[in-house]
PDB file of N, CA and C and ligand atoms in Angstrom:
ATOM      1  N   MET S   1     110.076  15.145 -54.505  1.00 58.00           N
ATOM      2  CA  MET S   1     109.077  15.141 -53.423  1.00 58.00           C
ATOM      3  C   MET S   1     109.736  14.599 -52.137  1.00 58.00           C
ATOM      4  N   THR S   2     109.633  15.339 -51.055  1.00 65.00           N
ATOM      5  CA  THR S   2     110.262  14.901 -49.798  1.00 65.00           C
ATOM      6  C   THR S   2     109.338  13.955 -49.046  1.00 65.00           C
ATOM      7  N   ALA S   3     109.865  13.311 -48.064  1.00 62.00           N
ATOM      8  CA  ALA S   3     109.067  12.388 -47.255  1.00 62.00           C
ATOM      9  C   ALA S   3     107.945  13.139 -46.547  1.00 62.00           C
ATOM     10  N   ALA S   4     108.242  14.367 -46.124  1.00 64.00           N
ATOM     11  CA  ALA S   4     107.227  15.173 -45.437  1.00 64.00           C
ATOM     12  C   ALA S   4     106.075  15.484 -46.381  1.00 64.00           C
ATOM     13  N   ALA S   5     106.412  15.765 -47.636  1.00 61.00           N
ATOM     14  CA  ALA S   5     105.373  16.068 -48.621  1.00 61.00           C
ATOM     15  C   ALA S   5     104.499  14.844 -48.853  1.00 61.00           C
ATOM     16  N   VAL S   6     105.134  13.671 -48.917  1.00 55.00           N
ATOM     17  CA  VAL S   6     104.371  12.431 -49.095  1.00 55.00           C
ATOM     18  C   VAL S   6     103.462  12.220 -47.899  1.00 55.00           C
ATOM     19  N   GLY S   7     104.018  12.479 -46.702  1.00 56.00           N
ATOM     20  CA  GLY S   7     103.243  12.302 -45.481  1.00 56.00           C
ATOM     21  C   GLY S   7     102.040  13.220 -45.452  1.00 56.00           C
ATOM     22  N   ALA S   8     102.240  14.459 -45.899  1.00 65.00           N
ATOM     23  CA  ALA S   8     101.143  15.417 -45.929  1.00 65.00           C
ATOM     24  C   ALA S   8     100.104  14.997 -46.947  1.00 65.00           C
ATOM     25  N   ALA S   9     100.582  14.444 -48.072  1.00 63.00           N
ATOM     26  CA  ALA S   9      99.671  14.055 -49.133  1.00 63.00           C
ATOM     27  C   ALA S   9      98.939  12.766 -48.771  1.00 63.00           C
ATOM     28  N   CYS S  10      99.578  11.934 -48.026  1.00 63.00           N
ATOM     29  CA  CYS S  10      98.991  10.629 -47.756  1.00 63.00           C
ATOM     30  C   CYS S  10      99.306  10.168 -46.328  1.00 63.00           C
ATOM     31  N   PRO S  11      98.599  10.662 -45.356  1.00 68.00           N
ATOM     32  CA  PRO S  11      98.875  10.272 -43.958  1.00 68.00           C
ATOM     33  C   PRO S  11      98.711   8.770 -43.747  1.00 68.00           C
ATOM     34  N   LEU S  12      97.902   8.153 -44.594  1.00 65.00           N
ATOM     35  CA  LEU S  12      97.663   6.716 -44.473  1.00 65.00           C
ATOM     36  C   LEU S  12      98.955   5.929 -44.665  1.00 65.00           C
ATOM     37  N   LEU S  13      99.831   6.461 -45.591  1.00 66.00           N
ATOM     38  CA  LEU S  13     101.105   5.790 -45.866  1.00 66.00           C
ATOM     39  C   LEU S  13     101.948   5.707 -44.598  1.00 66.00           C
ATOM     40  N   PHE S  14     101.963   6.808 -43.836  1.00 67.00           N
ATOM     41  CA  PHE S  14     102.750   6.822 -42.610  1.00 67.00           C
ATOM     42  C   PHE S  14     102.137   5.902 -41.562  1.00 67.00           C
ATOM     43  N   LEU S  15     100.814   5.849 -41.551  1.00 61.00           N
ATOM     44  CA  LEU S  15     100.120   4.961 -40.626  1.00 61.00           C
ATOM     45  C   LEU S  15     100.494   3.512 -40.925  1.00 61.00           C
ATOM     46  N   VAL S  16     100.491   3.175 -42.221  1.00 56.00           N
ATOM     47  CA  VAL S  16     100.838   1.812 -42.636  1.00 56.00           C
ATOM     48  C   VAL S  16     102.285   1.509 -42.270  1.00 56.00           C
ATOM     49  N   ALA S  17     103.180   2.480 -42.522  1.00 65.00           N
ATOM     50  CA  ALA S  17     104.600   2.290 -42.204  1.00 65.00           C
ATOM     51  C   ALA S  17     104.783   2.071 -40.706  1.00 65.00           C
ATOM     52  N   ALA S  18     104.031   2.823 -39.898  1.00 73.00           N
ATOM     53  CA  ALA S  18     104.135   2.715 -38.451  1.00 73.00           C
ATOM     54  C   ALA S  18     103.664   1.342 -37.977  1.00 73.00           C
ATOM     55  N   LEU S  19     102.728   0.762 -38.714  1.00 69.00           N
ATOM     56  CA  LEU S  19     102.219  -0.557 -38.332  1.00 69.00           C
ATOM     57  C   LEU S  19     103.126  -1.676 -38.837  1.00 69.00           C
ATOM     58  N   VAL S  20     103.669  -1.480 -40.049  1.00 69.00           N
ATOM     59  CA  VAL S  20     104.427  -2.558 -40.696  1.00 69.00           C
ATOM     60  C   VAL S  20     105.860  -2.639 -40.183  1.00 69.00           C
ATOM     61  N   LEU S  21     106.480  -1.482 -39.891  1.00 67.00           N
ATOM     62  CA  LEU S  21     107.885  -1.484 -39.478  1.00 67.00           C
ATOM     63  C   LEU S  21     108.161  -2.333 -38.233  1.00 67.00           C
ATOM     64  N   PRO S  22     107.381  -2.165 -37.152  1.00 65.00           N
ATOM     65  CA  PRO S  22     107.653  -3.015 -35.978  1.00 65.00           C
ATOM     66  C   PRO S  22     107.486  -4.490 -36.298  1.00 65.00           C
ATOM     67  N   LEU S  23     106.548  -4.807 -37.196  1.00 68.00           N
ATOM     68  CA  LEU S  23     106.323  -6.195 -37.603  1.00 68.00           C
ATOM     69  C   LEU S  23     107.557  -6.742 -38.315  1.00 68.00           C
ATOM     70  N   LEU S  24     108.133  -5.928 -39.233  1.00 65.00           N
ATOM     71  CA  LEU S  24     109.326  -6.347 -39.959  1.00 65.00           C
ATOM     72  C   LEU S  24     110.499  -6.538 -39.003  1.00 65.00           C
ATOM     73  N   LEU S  25     110.624  -5.615 -38.036  1.00 64.00           N
ATOM     74  CA  LEU S  25     111.706  -5.721 -37.064  1.00 64.00           C
ATOM     75  C   LEU S  25     111.531  -6.981 -36.237  1.00 64.00           C
ATOM     76  N   TYR S  26     110.292  -7.257 -35.841  1.00 64.00           N
ATOM     77  CA  TYR S  26     110.013  -8.438 -35.037  1.00 64.00           C
ATOM     78  C   TYR S  26     110.365  -9.699 -35.820  1.00 64.00           C
ATOM     79  N   ARG S  27     109.972  -9.696 -37.115  1.00 60.00           N
ATOM     80  CA  ARG S  27     110.253 -10.859 -37.966  1.00 60.00           C
ATOM     81  C   ARG S  27     111.747 -11.116 -38.102  1.00 60.00           C
ATOM     82  N   SER S  28     112.524 -10.047 -38.329  1.00 58.00           N
ATOM     83  CA  SER S  28     113.957 -10.234 -38.524  1.00 58.00           C
ATOM     84  C   SER S  28     114.604 -10.752 -37.243  1.00 58.00           C
ATOM     85  N   ARG S  29     114.064 -10.333 -36.073  1.00 58.00           N
ATOM     86  CA  ARG S  29     114.602 -10.832 -34.821  1.00 58.00           C
ATOM     87  C   ARG S  29     114.244 -12.312 -34.641  1.00 58.00           C
ATOM     88  N   ALA S  30     112.995 -12.660 -35.010  1.00 54.00           N
ATOM     89  CA  ALA S  30     112.553 -14.045 -34.863  1.00 54.00           C
ATOM     90  C   ALA S  30     113.368 -14.955 -35.778  1.00 54.00           C
ATOM     91  N   MET S  31     113.755 -14.438 -36.952  1.00 54.00           N
ATOM     92  CA  MET S  31     114.490 -15.257 -37.901  1.00 54.00           C
ATOM     93  C   MET S  31     115.943 -15.449 -37.454  1.00 54.00           C
ATOM     94  N   ALA S  32     116.420 -14.586 -36.558  1.00 61.00           N
ATOM     95  CA  ALA S  32     117.761 -14.771 -36.026  1.00 61.00           C
ATOM     96  C   ALA S  32     117.803 -16.013 -35.144  1.00 61.00           C
ATOM     97  N   ASP S  33     116.648 -16.379 -34.567  1.00 76.00           N
ATOM     98  CA  ASP S  33     116.557 -17.605 -33.797  1.00 76.00           C
ATOM     99  C   ASP S  33     116.476 -18.777 -34.762  1.00 76.00           C
ATOM    100  N   THR S  34     117.407 -19.697 -34.656  1.00 88.00           N
ATOM    101  CA  THR S  34     117.371 -20.865 -35.527  1.00 88.00           C
ATOM    102  C   THR S  34     116.431 -21.901 -34.912  1.00 88.00           C
ATOM    103  N   PRO S  35     115.769 -22.713 -35.740  1.00 94.00           N
ATOM    104  CA  PRO S  35     114.865 -23.712 -35.163  1.00 94.00           C
ATOM    105  C   PRO S  35     115.644 -24.867 -34.542  1.00 94.00           C
ATOM    106  N   CYS S  36     115.060 -25.451 -33.511  1.00 96.00           N
ATOM    107  CA  CYS S  36     115.648 -26.635 -32.873  1.00 96.00           C
ATOM    108  C   CYS S  36     115.709 -27.757 -33.909  1.00 96.00           C
ATOM    109  N   ARG S  37     116.852 -28.452 -33.968  1.00 96.00           N
ATOM    110  CA  ARG S  37     117.026 -29.504 -34.972  1.00 96.00           C
ATOM    111  C   ARG S  37     116.033 -30.655 -34.761  1.00 96.00           C
ATOM    112  N   LYS S  38     115.596 -30.837 -33.543  1.00 97.00           N
ATOM    113  CA  LYS S  38     114.712 -31.964 -33.235  1.00 97.00           C
ATOM    114  C   LYS S  38     113.234 -31.596 -33.435  1.00 97.00           C
ATOM    115  N   CYS S  39     112.796 -30.516 -32.795  1.00 97.00           N
ATOM    116  CA  CYS S  39     111.351 -30.228 -32.780  1.00 97.00           C
ATOM    117  C   CYS S  39     110.984 -28.957 -33.544  1.00 97.00           C
ATOM    118  N   ARG S  40     111.964 -28.270 -34.129  1.00 95.00           N
ATOM    119  CA  ARG S  40     111.755 -27.064 -34.942  1.00 95.00           C
ATOM    120  C   ARG S  40     111.271 -25.858 -34.133  1.00 95.00           C
ATOM    121  N   THR S  41     111.279 -25.946 -32.817  1.00 94.00           N
ATOM    122  CA  THR S  41     110.946 -24.793 -31.983  1.00 94.00           C
ATOM    123  C   THR S  41     112.079 -23.770 -32.110  1.00 94.00           C
ATOM    124  N   PRO S  42     111.777 -22.471 -32.264  1.00 92.00           N
ATOM    125  CA  PRO S  42     112.877 -21.493 -32.325  1.00 92.00           C
ATOM    126  C   PRO S  42     113.715 -21.534 -31.058  1.00 92.00           C
ATOM    127  N   LYS S  43     115.029 -21.465 -31.244  1.00 92.00           N
ATOM    128  CA  LYS S  43     115.950 -21.487 -30.107  1.00 92.00           C
ATOM    129  C   LYS S  43     117.030 -20.446 -30.332  1.00 92.00           C
ATOM    130  N   PRO S  44     117.674 -19.983 -29.257  1.00 87.00           N
ATOM    131  CA  PRO S  44     118.757 -19.016 -29.430  1.00 87.00           C
ATOM    132  C   PRO S  44     119.872 -19.632 -30.270  1.00 87.00           C
ATOM    133  N   PRO S  45     120.533 -18.818 -31.131  1.00 87.00           N
ATOM    134  CA  PRO S  45     121.553 -19.345 -32.049  1.00 87.00           C
ATOM    135  C   PRO S  45     122.703 -20.048 -31.338  1.00 87.00           C
ATOM    136  N   ARG S  46     123.023 -19.611 -30.103  1.00 86.00           N
ATOM    137  CA  ARG S  46     124.196 -20.196 -29.440  1.00 86.00           C
ATOM    138  C   ARG S  46     123.908 -21.570 -28.842  1.00 86.00           C
ATOM    139  N   MET S  47     122.623 -21.991 -28.844  1.00 91.00           N
ATOM    140  CA  MET S  47     122.281 -23.287 -28.254  1.00 91.00           C
ATOM    141  C   MET S  47     122.168 -24.363 -29.333  1.00 91.00           C
ATOM    142  N   TYR S  48     122.534 -25.607 -28.976  1.00 93.00           N
ATOM    143  CA  TYR S  48     122.486 -26.716 -29.928  1.00 93.00           C
ATOM    144  C   TYR S  48     121.043 -27.154 -30.172  1.00 93.00           C
ATOM    145  N   LEU S  49     120.222 -27.204 -29.097  1.00 96.00           N
ATOM    146  CA  LEU S  49     118.821 -27.628 -29.193  1.00 96.00           C
ATOM    147  C   LEU S  49     117.988 -26.683 -28.342  1.00 96.00           C
ATOM    148  N   CYS S  50     116.648 -26.754 -28.446  1.00 96.00           N
ATOM    149  CA  CYS S  50     115.812 -25.941 -27.565  1.00 96.00           C
ATOM    150  C   CYS S  50     115.933 -26.483 -26.138  1.00 96.00           C
ATOM    151  N   GLY S  51     115.471 -25.726 -25.171  1.00 95.00           N
ATOM    152  CA  GLY S  51     115.616 -26.104 -23.765  1.00 95.00           C
ATOM    153  C   GLY S  51     114.998 -27.448 -23.447  1.00 95.00           C
ATOM    154  N   THR S  52     113.816 -27.716 -24.006  1.00 96.00           N
ATOM    155  CA  THR S  52     113.108 -28.966 -23.718  1.00 96.00           C
ATOM    156  C   THR S  52     113.897 -30.164 -24.236  1.00 96.00           C
ATOM    157  N   CYS S  53     114.368 -30.078 -25.495  1.00 98.00           N
ATOM    158  CA  CYS S  53     115.119 -31.193 -26.084  1.00 98.00           C
ATOM    159  C   CYS S  53     116.465 -31.363 -25.379  1.00 98.00           C
ATOM    160  N   TRP S  54     117.081 -30.241 -25.010  1.00 98.00           N
ATOM    161  CA  TRP S  54     118.376 -30.292 -24.327  1.00 98.00           C
ATOM    162  C   TRP S  54     118.251 -31.063 -23.024  1.00 98.00           C
ATOM    163  N   GLN S  55     117.165 -30.780 -22.273  1.00 98.00           N
ATOM    164  CA  GLN S  55     116.962 -31.458 -20.987  1.00 98.00           C
ATOM    165  C   GLN S  55     116.695 -32.946 -21.176  1.00 98.00           C
ATOM    166  N   ALA S  56     116.212 -33.338 -22.364  1.00 98.00           N
ATOM    167  CA  ALA S  56     115.909 -34.747 -22.628  1.00 98.00           C
ATOM    168  C   ALA S  56     117.163 -35.552 -22.922  1.00 98.00           C
ATOM    169  N   LEU S  57     118.286 -34.885 -23.215  1.00 98.00           N
ATOM    170  CA  LEU S  57     119.541 -35.598 -23.486  1.00 98.00           C
ATOM    171  C   LEU S  57     120.078 -36.190 -22.182  1.00 98.00           C
ATOM    172  N   PRO S  58     120.783 -37.326 -22.254  1.00 98.00           N
ATOM    173  CA  PRO S  58     121.420 -37.866 -21.045  1.00 98.00           C
ATOM    174  C   PRO S  58     122.428 -36.856 -20.485  1.00 98.00           C
ATOM    175  N   ALA S  59     122.574 -36.835 -19.163  1.00 98.00           N
ATOM    176  CA  ALA S  59     123.473 -35.865 -18.517  1.00 98.00           C
ATOM    177  C   ALA S  59     124.909 -35.947 -19.043  1.00 98.00           C
ATOM    178  N   PRO S  60     125.481 -37.155 -19.220  1.00 98.00           N
ATOM    179  CA  PRO S  60     126.867 -37.211 -19.733  1.00 98.00           C
ATOM    180  C   PRO S  60     126.990 -36.600 -21.133  1.00 98.00           C
ATOM    181  N   THR S  61     125.936 -36.764 -21.949  1.00 98.00           N
ATOM    182  CA  THR S  61     125.952 -36.187 -23.297  1.00 98.00           C
ATOM    183  C   THR S  61     125.945 -34.669 -23.216  1.00 98.00           C
ATOM    184  N   ARG S  62     125.079 -34.136 -22.337  1.00 98.00           N
ATOM    185  CA  ARG S  62     125.029 -32.670 -22.170  1.00 98.00           C
ATOM    186  C   ARG S  62     126.368 -32.146 -21.685  1.00 98.00           C
ATOM    187  N   CYS S  63     126.941 -32.864 -20.736  1.00 97.00           N
ATOM    188  CA  CYS S  63     128.217 -32.459 -20.149  1.00 97.00           C
ATOM    189  C   CYS S  63     129.294 -32.406 -21.239  1.00 97.00           C
ATOM    190  N   ALA S  64     129.331 -33.456 -22.088  1.00 98.00           N
ATOM    191  CA  ALA S  64     130.334 -33.506 -23.156  1.00 98.00           C
ATOM    192  C   ALA S  64     130.098 -32.388 -24.165  1.00 98.00           C
ATOM    193  N   LEU S  65     128.825 -32.133 -24.497  1.00 97.00           N
ATOM    194  CA  LEU S  65     128.520 -31.106 -25.498  1.00 97.00           C
ATOM    195  C   LEU S  65     128.836 -29.702 -24.976  1.00 97.00           C
ATOM    196  N   ASN S  66     128.789 -29.542 -23.658  1.00 96.00           N
ATOM    197  CA  ASN S  66     129.086 -28.228 -23.069  1.00 96.00           C
ATOM    198  C   ASN S  66     130.571 -27.918 -23.097  1.00 96.00           C
ATOM    199  N   ARG S  67     131.404 -28.954 -23.259  1.00 95.00           N
ATOM    200  CA  ARG S  67     132.847 -28.764 -23.246  1.00 95.00           C
ATOM    201  C   ARG S  67     133.284 -28.083 -24.539  1.00 95.00           C
ATOM    202  N   ARG S  68     134.061 -27.022 -24.395  1.00 93.00           N
ATOM    203  CA  ARG S  68     134.556 -26.304 -25.574  1.00 93.00           C
ATOM    204  C   ARG S  68     136.035 -26.623 -25.758  1.00 93.00           C
ATOM    205  N   ASP S  69     136.307 -27.635 -26.573  1.00 95.00           N
ATOM    206  CA  ASP S  69     137.698 -27.954 -26.861  1.00 95.00           C
ATOM    207  C   ASP S  69     137.821 -28.265 -28.358  1.00 95.00           C
ATOM    208  N   SER S  70     138.933 -28.879 -28.753  1.00 96.00           N
ATOM    209  CA  SER S  70     139.165 -29.111 -30.181  1.00 96.00           C
ATOM    210  C   SER S  70     138.179 -30.119 -30.777  1.00 96.00           C
ATOM    211  N   ARG S  71     137.511 -30.911 -29.921  1.00 96.00           N
ATOM    212  CA  ARG S  71     136.583 -31.919 -30.428  1.00 96.00           C
ATOM    213  C   ARG S  71     135.133 -31.448 -30.367  1.00 96.00           C
ATOM    214  N   ALA S  72     134.908 -30.197 -29.973  1.00 95.00           N
ATOM    215  CA  ALA S  72     133.541 -29.689 -29.794  1.00 95.00           C
ATOM    216  C   ALA S  72     132.729 -29.785 -31.086  1.00 95.00           C
ATOM    217  N   MET S  73     133.347 -29.406 -32.204  1.00 95.00           N
ATOM    218  CA  MET S  73     132.626 -29.461 -33.484  1.00 95.00           C
ATOM    219  C   MET S  73     132.317 -30.902 -33.878  1.00 95.00           C
ATOM    220  N   PHE S  74     133.257 -31.796 -33.560  1.00 97.00           N
ATOM    221  CA  PHE S  74     133.055 -33.218 -33.856  1.00 97.00           C
ATOM    222  C   PHE S  74     131.858 -33.748 -33.064  1.00 97.00           C
ATOM    223  N   ARG S  75     131.777 -33.376 -31.763  1.00 97.00           N
ATOM    224  CA  ARG S  75     130.651 -33.824 -30.931  1.00 97.00           C
ATOM    225  C   ARG S  75     129.336 -33.251 -31.440  1.00 97.00           C
ATOM    226  N   LEU S  76     129.366 -31.992 -31.884  1.00 96.00           N
ATOM    227  CA  LEU S  76     128.144 -31.370 -32.416  1.00 96.00           C
ATOM    228  C   LEU S  76     127.669 -32.132 -33.656  1.00 96.00           C
ATOM    229  N   ARG S  77     128.626 -32.523 -34.500  1.00 97.00           N
ATOM    230  CA  ARG S  77     128.251 -33.298 -35.700  1.00 97.00           C
ATOM    231  C   ARG S  77     127.658 -34.647 -35.300  1.00 97.00           C
ATOM    232  N   GLU S  78     128.232 -35.277 -34.252  1.00 98.00           N
ATOM    233  CA  GLU S  78     127.695 -36.553 -33.756  1.00 98.00           C
ATOM    234  C   GLU S  78     126.246 -36.366 -33.305  1.00 98.00           C
ATOM    235  N   LEU S  79     126.003 -35.273 -32.566  1.00 98.00           N
ATOM    236  CA  LEU S  79     124.649 -34.981 -32.099  1.00 98.00           C
ATOM    237  C   LEU S  79     123.708 -34.803 -33.281  1.00 98.00           C
ATOM    238  N   HIS S  80     124.105 -33.977 -34.250  1.00 97.00           N
ATOM    239  CA  HIS S  80     123.254 -33.700 -35.406  1.00 97.00           C
ATOM    240  C   HIS S  80     122.945 -34.971 -36.185  1.00 97.00           C
ATOM    241  N   LYS S  81     123.967 -35.830 -36.362  1.00 98.00           N
ATOM    242  CA  LYS S  81     123.794 -37.055 -37.130  1.00 98.00           C
ATOM    243  C   LYS S  81     122.735 -37.944 -36.463  1.00 98.00           C
ATOM    244  N   GLN S  82     122.789 -38.036 -35.126  1.00 98.00           N
ATOM    245  CA  GLN S  82     121.849 -38.899 -34.415  1.00 98.00           C
ATOM    246  C   GLN S  82     120.443 -38.302 -34.397  1.00 98.00           C
ATOM    247  N   VAL S  83     120.370 -36.981 -34.228  1.00 98.00           N
ATOM    248  CA  VAL S  83     119.052 -36.326 -34.263  1.00 98.00           C
ATOM    249  C   VAL S  83     118.417 -36.540 -35.627  1.00 98.00           C
ATOM    250  N   ASP S  84     119.221 -36.355 -36.695  1.00 97.00           N
ATOM    251  CA  ASP S  84     118.712 -36.527 -38.059  1.00 97.00           C
ATOM    252  C   ASP S  84     118.301 -37.970 -38.331  1.00 97.00           C
ATOM    253  N   ALA S  85     118.993 -38.920 -37.677  1.00 98.00           N
ATOM    254  CA  ALA S  85     118.694 -40.334 -37.888  1.00 98.00           C
ATOM    255  C   ALA S  85     117.483 -40.774 -37.069  1.00 98.00           C
ATOM    256  N   GLY S  86     116.973 -39.878 -36.223  1.00 97.00           N
ATOM    257  CA  GLY S  86     115.779 -40.197 -35.437  1.00 97.00           C
ATOM    258  C   GLY S  86     116.075 -40.952 -34.155  1.00 97.00           C
ATOM    259  N   VAL S  87     117.324 -40.924 -33.687  1.00 98.00           N
ATOM    260  CA  VAL S  87     117.663 -41.560 -32.411  1.00 98.00           C
ATOM    261  C   VAL S  87     116.927 -40.814 -31.286  1.00 98.00           C
ATOM    262  N   PRO S  88     116.242 -41.535 -30.371  1.00 98.00           N
ATOM    263  CA  PRO S  88     115.569 -40.849 -29.266  1.00 98.00           C
ATOM    264  C   PRO S  88     116.563 -40.014 -28.455  1.00 98.00           C
ATOM    265  N   LEU S  89     116.152 -38.818 -28.047  1.00 98.00           N
ATOM    266  CA  LEU S  89     117.064 -37.894 -27.355  1.00 98.00           C
ATOM    267  C   LEU S  89     117.713 -38.553 -26.136  1.00 98.00           C
ATOM    268  N   ALA S  90     116.945 -39.351 -25.392  1.00 98.00           N
ATOM    269  CA  ALA S  90     117.452 -39.970 -24.173  1.00 98.00           C
ATOM    270  C   ALA S  90     118.536 -41.003 -24.453  1.00 98.00           C
ATOM    271  N   GLU S  91     118.667 -41.410 -25.735  1.00 98.00           N
ATOM    272  CA  GLU S  91     119.652 -42.442 -26.084  1.00 98.00           C
ATOM    273  C   GLU S  91     120.845 -41.875 -26.838  1.00 98.00           C
ATOM    274  N   ILE S  92     120.863 -40.574 -27.048  1.00 98.00           N
ATOM    275  CA  ILE S  92     121.958 -39.966 -27.802  1.00 98.00           C
ATOM    276  C   ILE S  92     123.212 -39.869 -26.949  1.00 98.00           C
ATOM    277  N   GLY S  93     124.301 -40.346 -27.500  1.00 98.00           N
ATOM    278  CA  GLY S  93     125.588 -40.248 -26.821  1.00 98.00           C
ATOM    279  C   GLY S  93     126.614 -39.672 -27.765  1.00 98.00           C
ATOM    280  N   VAL S  94     127.601 -38.953 -27.229  1.00 97.00           N
ATOM    281  CA  VAL S  94     128.668 -38.394 -28.061  1.00 97.00           C
ATOM    282  C   VAL S  94     130.009 -38.767 -27.439  1.00 97.00           C
ATOM    283  N   THR S  95     131.071 -38.573 -28.198  1.00 94.00           N
ATOM    284  CA  THR S  95     132.423 -38.829 -27.697  1.00 94.00           C
ATOM    285  C   THR S  95     132.684 -37.984 -26.464  1.00 94.00           C
ATOM    286  N   PRO S  96     133.083 -38.596 -25.348  1.00 92.00           N
ATOM    287  CA  PRO S  96     133.317 -37.796 -24.128  1.00 92.00           C
ATOM    288  C   PRO S  96     134.439 -36.788 -24.311  1.00 92.00           C
TER     289      PRO S  96
HETATM  290 ZN1   ZN L 101     113.543 -28.991 -29.461  1.00 57.37          ZN
END
């Protein structure tokens, strides 16, 4: 039985597919966004925290975290450790 035959036999199936497919696509896109480590708000994968939490970090911390060098992963771990420990965002500091 071809897809066209199924469609002819059951137009409702195609209607359901037309409704469900965009939903599935939307879901898979939403799941590509990882949640913010602090507030669980979805954020783009390339960002460490959501925009609101990022702005709450001290400027020197943001500046250090923006630097891409050999210690970048170490600084990210420092950030994660403090966020997980419940350190207030405004008090988080990382290795310069
Ligand atoms: Zn956040």
